Short mmCIF file of C-alpha atoms in Angstrom, two decimals:
data_model
loop_
_atom_site.label_atom_id
_atom_site.label_comp_id
_atom_site.label_asym_id
_atom_site.label_seq_id
_atom_site.Cartn_x
_atom_site.Cartn_y
_atom_site.Cartn_z
CA GLU S 1 92.03 -30.18 -200.42
CA VAL S 2 89.93 -33.61 -202.19
CA GLN S 3 87.09 -31.72 -203.98
CA LEU S 4 83.57 -33.15 -205.86
CA VAL S 5 82.08 -30.37 -207.21
CA GLN S 6 78.27 -30.56 -209.07
CA SER S 7 77.15 -29.54 -211.93
CA GLY S 8 74.50 -27.46 -211.47
CA ALA S 9 70.62 -28.22 -210.58
CA GLU S 10 68.04 -28.94 -213.44
CA VAL S 11 64.60 -28.59 -214.88
CA LYS S 12 63.21 -31.30 -217.12
CA LYS S 13 60.72 -32.48 -218.83
CA PRO S 14 59.50 -35.94 -219.08
CA GLY S 15 60.68 -38.25 -222.02
CA GLU S 16 64.55 -36.02 -221.39
CA SER S 17 67.88 -36.91 -222.21
CA LEU S 18 69.82 -35.55 -219.34
CA THR S 19 74.00 -35.94 -217.79
CA ILE S 20 75.14 -34.36 -214.84
CA SER S 21 78.23 -34.33 -213.71
CA CYS S 22 80.37 -34.37 -210.97
CA LYS S 23 84.54 -33.40 -211.26
CA THR S 24 86.72 -34.14 -208.80
CA SER S 25 90.46 -32.40 -206.95
CA GLY S 26 92.52 -33.24 -204.80
CA TYR S 27 93.11 -37.04 -205.49
CA SER S 28 94.50 -39.85 -208.11
CA PHE S 29 90.66 -40.36 -209.80
CA THR S 30 92.14 -43.88 -210.70
CA THR S 31 92.06 -44.12 -206.41
CA TYR S 32 89.04 -44.83 -205.34
CA TRP S 33 85.70 -45.71 -207.56
CA ILE S 34 83.15 -43.10 -207.23
CA SER S 35 78.68 -43.60 -206.85
CA TRP S 36 76.06 -42.07 -207.02
CA VAL S 37 73.59 -41.43 -204.48
CA ARG S 38 69.73 -40.43 -204.82
CA GLN S 39 67.56 -38.71 -201.90
CA MET S 40 64.04 -37.69 -203.59
CA PRO S 41 62.36 -35.48 -201.03
CA GLY S 42 62.36 -35.82 -197.64
CA LYS S 43 63.51 -39.03 -198.45
CA GLY S 44 66.60 -41.34 -197.50
CA LEU S 45 69.70 -42.21 -198.88
CA GLU S 46 69.51 -44.34 -201.85
CA TYR S 47 72.46 -46.31 -204.13
CA LEU S 48 72.41 -46.11 -207.53
CA GLY S 49 76.31 -48.01 -208.75
CA LYS S 50 79.52 -47.33 -209.20
CA ILE S 51 82.58 -46.86 -211.15
CA ASP S 52 86.32 -47.75 -211.09
CA PRO S 53 87.92 -44.33 -212.96
CA THR S 54 90.55 -46.79 -213.57
CA ASP S 55 88.51 -48.68 -215.91
CA SER S 56 85.34 -47.70 -216.53
CA TYR S 57 84.14 -51.67 -214.92
CA THR S 58 80.41 -50.07 -213.62
CA THR S 59 77.54 -52.21 -211.54
CA TYR S 60 74.66 -50.58 -210.85
CA SER S 61 72.06 -51.45 -207.91
CA PRO S 62 69.51 -54.35 -209.29
CA SER S 63 66.86 -51.25 -208.47
CA PHE S 64 68.08 -48.68 -210.78
CA GLN S 65 69.30 -51.65 -213.77
CA GLY S 66 69.31 -49.40 -217.25
CA HIS S 67 67.67 -46.04 -216.48
CA VAL S 68 70.41 -44.59 -215.42
CA ILE S 69 74.45 -44.84 -217.22
CA ILE S 70 77.20 -44.17 -215.06
CA SER S 71 80.44 -42.54 -216.94
CA VAL S 72 84.09 -41.52 -216.15
CA ASP S 73 86.51 -38.85 -218.31
CA LYS S 74 89.49 -39.61 -216.61
CA SER S 75 91.32 -36.95 -219.08
CA ILE S 76 89.24 -34.17 -216.16
CA SER S 77 88.96 -36.51 -213.40
CA THR S 78 84.97 -35.83 -214.24
CA ALA S 79 82.36 -38.53 -213.74
CA TYR S 80 78.41 -38.79 -215.64
CA LEU S 81 75.34 -40.06 -214.06
CA GLN S 82 72.64 -39.91 -217.60
CA TRP S 83 69.46 -41.04 -218.36
CA ARG S 84 68.20 -41.92 -221.93
CA SER S 85 64.48 -40.67 -220.73
CA LEU S 86 63.68 -38.49 -217.45
CA GLN S 87 60.35 -39.22 -215.93
CA ALA S 88 58.54 -37.71 -213.21
CA SER S 89 59.21 -39.52 -210.56
CA ASP S 90 63.55 -39.08 -210.85
CA THR S 91 63.29 -36.19 -209.36
CA ALA S 92 65.55 -35.57 -206.37
CA MET S 93 69.11 -34.54 -205.59
CA TYR S 94 71.47 -37.07 -206.75
CA TYR S 95 75.15 -37.39 -205.00
CA CYS S 96 78.46 -38.91 -205.78
CA ALA S 97 80.60 -39.84 -203.43
CA ARG S 98 84.12 -41.66 -203.07
CA LEU S 99 84.18 -44.88 -202.27
CA SER S 100 84.60 -45.94 -200.18
CA PRO S 101 83.16 -45.54 -197.64
CA PHE S 102 81.28 -43.25 -199.29
CA ASP S 103 83.77 -40.98 -197.46
CA MET S 104 83.96 -37.10 -199.31
CA TRP S 105 80.48 -36.03 -201.14
CA GLY S 106 79.75 -33.90 -204.17
CA GLN S 107 77.20 -30.93 -203.57
CA GLY S 108 74.78 -32.29 -204.76
CA THR S 109 72.66 -31.79 -207.58
CA MET S 110 69.38 -31.27 -207.95
CA VAL S 111 66.62 -32.79 -211.22
CA ILE S 112 63.09 -31.72 -210.76
CA VAL S 113 60.95 -33.37 -213.54
CA SER S 114 57.83 -32.64 -214.44
CA SER S 115 55.40 -31.54 -217.24
CA GLN A 1 69.65 -59.55 -199.40
CA PHE A 2 69.21 -57.58 -196.08
CA VAL A 3 67.17 -54.65 -194.72
CA LEU A 4 68.53 -51.83 -192.19
CA THR A 5 65.70 -50.84 -189.63
CA GLN A 6 66.97 -47.28 -187.80
CA PRO A 7 64.08 -46.01 -184.80
CA PRO A 8 62.36 -42.00 -187.42
CA SER A 9 63.75 -40.48 -184.99
CA VAL A 10 65.32 -39.66 -181.16
CA SER A 11 65.89 -37.33 -179.18
CA ALA A 12 68.22 -36.05 -175.63
CA ALA A 13 69.11 -32.82 -174.27
CA PRO A 14 71.79 -31.12 -174.76
CA GLY A 15 74.65 -32.48 -172.68
CA GLN A 16 73.44 -36.35 -172.73
CA LYS A 17 74.56 -39.35 -174.73
CA VAL A 18 72.61 -41.34 -177.25
CA THR A 19 72.75 -44.27 -178.78
CA ILE A 20 70.83 -44.55 -182.54
CA SER A 21 70.37 -48.78 -183.19
CA CYS A 22 70.66 -49.78 -186.91
CA SER A 23 68.93 -53.80 -186.96
CA ALA A 24 69.55 -55.74 -190.14
CA SER A 25 67.00 -57.49 -191.02
CA SER A 26 69.56 -60.50 -191.37
CA SER A 27 72.91 -62.54 -190.77
CA SER A 28 73.32 -61.85 -194.49
CA ILE A 29 74.81 -58.42 -193.32
CA GLY A 30 77.50 -61.29 -191.98
CA ASN A 31 80.80 -59.35 -190.54
CA ASN A 32 80.06 -57.05 -193.59
CA TYR A 33 81.48 -53.02 -192.68
CA VAL A 34 78.81 -50.66 -191.69
CA SER A 35 79.47 -47.08 -191.47
CA TRP A 36 77.62 -44.25 -190.26
CA TYR A 37 77.12 -40.74 -191.75
CA GLN A 38 75.71 -37.37 -190.62
CA GLN A 39 72.79 -35.07 -192.97
CA VAL A 40 72.75 -31.63 -191.58
CA PRO A 41 69.16 -30.57 -193.38
CA GLY A 42 70.14 -29.29 -196.92
CA THR A 43 73.61 -30.20 -196.97
CA ALA A 44 75.48 -33.54 -197.66
CA PRO A 45 75.79 -35.71 -196.68
CA LYS A 46 79.10 -36.26 -193.98
CA LEU A 47 80.76 -39.47 -193.09
CA LEU A 48 80.77 -40.21 -189.04
CA ILE A 49 81.91 -43.66 -188.67
CA TYR A 50 83.09 -46.34 -190.79
CA ASP A 51 84.14 -50.08 -191.03
CA ASN A 52 82.38 -50.38 -187.78
CA ASN A 53 83.88 -48.11 -185.44
CA LYS A 54 87.07 -46.06 -187.21
CA ARG A 55 85.98 -42.21 -186.88
CA PRO A 56 88.00 -40.39 -189.84
CA SER A 57 90.03 -37.45 -189.33
CA GLY A 58 88.85 -34.25 -188.22
CA ILE A 59 85.17 -36.43 -186.19
CA PRO A 60 85.33 -35.77 -182.89
CA ASP A 61 85.42 -38.44 -179.92
CA ARG A 62 81.94 -38.12 -178.95
CA PHE A 63 80.88 -39.75 -182.27
CA SER A 64 81.39 -44.17 -181.30
CA GLY A 65 80.05 -46.79 -183.34
CA SER A 66 79.78 -50.29 -182.55
CA LYS A 67 78.51 -53.88 -184.38
CA SER A 68 77.48 -57.03 -182.44
CA GLY A 69 76.20 -59.84 -184.62
CA THR A 70 72.94 -58.06 -187.06
CA LEU A 71 72.98 -54.68 -184.93
CA ALA A 72 75.22 -51.20 -185.43
CA THR A 73 74.46 -48.82 -182.45
CA LEU A 74 75.69 -44.90 -183.39
CA GLY A 75 76.47 -43.39 -180.35
CA ILE A 76 76.97 -39.43 -179.60
CA THR A 77 77.82 -38.18 -175.91
CA ALA A 78 77.62 -34.73 -174.83
CA LEU A 79 74.73 -33.76 -177.18
CA GLN A 80 75.05 -30.40 -179.18
CA THR A 81 73.01 -28.48 -180.64
CA GLY A 82 74.63 -28.76 -183.58
CA ASP A 83 74.30 -32.24 -183.66
CA GLU A 84 70.33 -31.97 -184.77
CA ALA A 85 70.44 -33.65 -187.48
CA ASP A 86 69.44 -37.48 -189.71
CA TYR A 87 71.73 -40.22 -189.40
CA TYR A 88 72.18 -42.89 -191.45
CA CYS A 89 74.01 -46.53 -191.27
CA GLY A 90 75.04 -48.42 -194.39
CA ALA A 91 76.49 -51.42 -195.88
CA TRP A 92 77.12 -53.34 -198.39
CA ASP A 93 74.50 -56.46 -199.64
CA ASP A 94 76.70 -58.73 -201.07
CA SER A 95 74.21 -60.29 -202.63
CA LEU A 96 73.19 -57.49 -204.35
CA SER A 97 75.82 -55.85 -204.28
CA ALA A 98 74.89 -52.84 -203.27
CA GLU A 99 75.12 -50.66 -200.81
CA VAL A 100 72.25 -50.80 -198.52
CA PHE A 101 70.98 -47.38 -196.27
CA GLY A 102 68.82 -47.30 -192.92
CA GLY A 103 65.76 -45.35 -193.71
CA GLY A 104 67.90 -42.26 -191.38
CA THR A 105 66.64 -41.28 -187.84
CA LYS A 106 66.45 -37.51 -187.46
CA LEU A 107 67.82 -36.43 -183.94
CA THR A 108 65.88 -33.19 -181.62
CA VAL A 109 68.39 -32.23 -179.49
CA LEU A 110 65.90 -30.77 -177.32
#
């Protein structure tokens, strides 16, 4: 069974760094790109970017370029989404999803950024 | 680049049929495929339709998709109360190298 299991909810202060994870199982990790999608409270879906687990080639939506970092660790079939300096506006649910299309999704990680 | 526009809400009675539109602002959507996702409140989105009109394994044939030019449509027949959810369309934007999602449509089954 294909599964994408994300790390738990996080509460952080503005300016802090954070990395959330998406552990995959049930398929060959390097066969599918992994994407990250944001959903702010009460709002729609927004695409952040994607990564090819084979070689870690990454592309970002222009709206998120430079603000988040997507990476993988092939040895443990896990993808990551990282912030070096969080802002209150990063408060949202974040989903990882297998491409393409987005056929399998993680359960989501809620990130709350508040002073 | 393009924007995908969906109606904010639609409603219909159980057993009836409903359609949800997804209109691209530009012909630059071109021949790119449209996907549809269902999101029940409090849960992750689920793929309903991909490549305009294909259903993943396990999705009932009550759900259908079509695309003509810059307009994509999701159809749901024999509505059930369990179909109440938010529905999103999505398509790849070659100029942005990014997936674009519609704003979502809330389906109410009265």
